Amino acid sequence: MGITLEGVNYTYQKGTPFEGKALFDIDLTIADGSYTAFIGHTGSGKSTIMQLLNGLNVPTQGTVYVDDMAITAGSKNKDIKLVRKKVGLVFQFPESQLFEETVLKDVAFGPQNFGVSKERAEELAREKLAMVGISEEFFDKNPFELSGGQMRRVAIAGILAMEPNILVLDEPTAGLDPKGRRELMTLFKELHQSGMTIVLVTHLMDDVADYADYVNVLETGKLILSGKPSDIFQNVDLLESKQLGVPKITKFAQNLRKRGFQLERLPITTEEFVEVLKHG
Amino acid sequence: MTNSIEVRDLKFKYDQEQEHYTLNGVSFHVKQGEWLSIIGHNGSGKSTTVRLIDGLLEAESGKIYIEGQELTEDNVWDVRHKIGMVFQNPDNQFVGATVEDDVAFGLENKGVPLEEMQIRVKEALELVGMTAFAEREPARLSGGQKQRIAIAGAVAMRPNIIILDEATSMLDPEGRLELIKTMKAIRDQYGMTVISITHDLDEVALSDRVLVMKNGQVESSSTPRELFARGEELLALGLDIPFTANLIKLLRTDGINIKDDYLTEKELEEQLWELLSKA
Amino acid sequence: MDKLILGRYIPGNSLIHRLDPRSKLLAMVLYIIIIFWANNLVTNLLMLAFTLVVILLSQVKLSFFINGVKPMIGIILFTTIFQMLFTQGGEIILQIWIIRITSFGLSQAALIFMRFLLIILFSTLLTLTTTPLSLADAVESLLKPFEVFKVPAHEIGLMLSLSLRFVPTLMDDTTRIMNAQRARGVDFGEGNLVQKVKSIIPILIPLFASSFKRADALAIAMEARGYQGGDGRTKYRRLKWTLKDNLALLSVIALGALLFFLKNP
């Protein structure tokens, strides 16, 4: 189950004096089972696209195809509600969405909004909480008693409990310490390996290189580049001119190349670089 | 030369009923004009320590000396004028309705006369490169810009010591870089003592010395270079492994023997180029 | 969410814009007091003329004023018609079944209508030409002399300016939380009344929680920046009372005097 955007345009606050166009003729596909990254500045349209992927917003023009559902400007909320379940959206600093009396109840909240029974929802909640590494002793605690990192994992469990086919993540590791970041990225990798499609919106190019198999580059509402990370990151100068970086190793290798070292392709991971050196 | 800050055997716990101490005998000093990084896993006591230094919390036992003067309940407010603090959340320390209002806040509190305030606000804004934003509202600033205003607000007080409590952890890479550059420029120009709590390798790399905190105690004190050479341990200490350290490790497994455990990117580039161009 | 809606301030450099917010606030208070002396045609025309002149001086487009009146139109019409139908006295102008409209009822209705209109026009004028922040400053400054009577003028001023500072931030928080909950399947504004009210809880609780966190962190930051309350504090933002402010107040007082003499006893 993938997502396709066809000729998508989006104008916010249409019809008011504050209206503005956020997306221009976007055509892209998020392949089923892929780990797709979106990179771009604040204002590039990343957040707008995210909210189109799960039907929170509908396109002003064009169509968003999620599985067999077509979302257009005229789509009514009740018809596309199911999309929000199929495509789980984790916003930045998701811990701010917690509100229930207990951790378990909060995680069980989402599924119940889609008709899942309370018992089944709690079952799912237990499952997903274990998956994100929250132990049982916390299940009956008030979510506000947990640490920031723990609250974030509870929030993510809350989205996973809806059993989405596609997980969209907006800077999921923002504000976390290195250990917390690694744990989360490992979790997403495992989810991906078990068949979930992952969409990652990020600023961290090293993460894109380490995890993603496809990347879309956005700038002021337009798709300017898309392809495999190893191809996209060859354009070091272009990306830097747009103030989007490249993985550290890629920049490092480029510096070596500038000195005269022969490198056909710039590596995007440290392992790749070392391999290249090994084989001359 | 007196130490800028001296901390002796601090003990503290947030809740009298909890068993373990958040700070369990912390001692260290910071030299005048030094840039000290404090790193450690979450809960190791980093934030608690700097809040004690600024008198925002009161220790159960132990002593704190700011520029040779012992910090007590009576002189807390005076001592505080010597210390400027920048916190983690850009929004939750922005008091003013506009940028210049916020920079003036500390000056207002001190009772600085209007003409003097206007001069210092202008200076401070220039220092952080935000002069054009003087009348802007905070809601229309990015996180990085708000943090730069926080620094301006601190600097306007002309403190001898600036403390950054994870000031970059909520910023995007661009904002982070901006802030670190600003801090460095200010430090270089005014020579103030800087303490920065951080998880960011680039920020640590800029500092003169790194204090590692673990479980409410000082685990070690070293230069950034010495710290980065500790490799795998760094994760448990609340830092990433520097990219170059990781690269060196991998190069060694393939027979490319770089002697040092850690080098800066430029240094590694040099060494590698030498090795490769000879091969 | 629109950020301009709050206060509806329209930037400009007219005479009215440049008045000290304190004189504008005081003028408004006086205006509302003297309007009750406008109880006949002459006095009402005088008030209307005065108000129109000030509106003209503000150089703000009439459409903004109309937009200021629009939301209140329902209540104005309701009250006017109510007066017309239920205040009895004088000749009977119209009688249908049990509904009786009298001349007195008509005149009272007209009076009520004028008063509503004028008050709304004048207060709209105030908010269109004065930033919320300067109004907060004005309130603090006007309350300052009452500090002798333990009125916490400084604290009130600080509360007002902090609230203004955080309103856009909290609105952003609300939008973000709403979107996050919608992504979890909550439908706002749909369903029966009970459902609609229930759907507010997933917004209200996180919003309160984050607001408390903000307040906590802010208090610590303020303390770290040397805040100890109002004593010994100087102010960066200053208000300047000039001659034109005196004139503005005088003109309202003069208007009041005129009304007093020209009104029906």
XYZ file of C-alpha atoms in Angstrom, chain B residues 94 96-103 125 130-142 145-146 149, chain C residues 133 165:
28
model
C 11.049 34.912 26.218
C 9.037 40.552 26.316
C 6.257 41.313 23.897
C 8.875 42.308 21.351
C 12.535 41.487 20.813
C 13.920 44.686 22.302
C 11.543 44.461 25.245
C 12.857 41.049 26.056
C 16.484 42.086 25.848
C 21.232 43.168 19.498
C 19.467 40.741 15.388
C 19.289 44.533 15.144
C 16.810 44.384 12.263
C 14.428 42.381 14.419
C 14.161 44.828 17.306
C 10.409 45.342 17.000
C 9.535 41.816 15.970
C 7.178 39.690 18.024
C 8.462 36.370 19.369
C 5.722 34.390 17.654
C 7.312 35.302 14.369
C 10.831 34.235 15.234
C 12.467 30.864 14.708
C 16.491 33.483 16.620
C 14.741 33.352 19.977
C 17.739 37.003 21.762
C 0.419 46.089 24.224
C 3.020 37.740 24.389
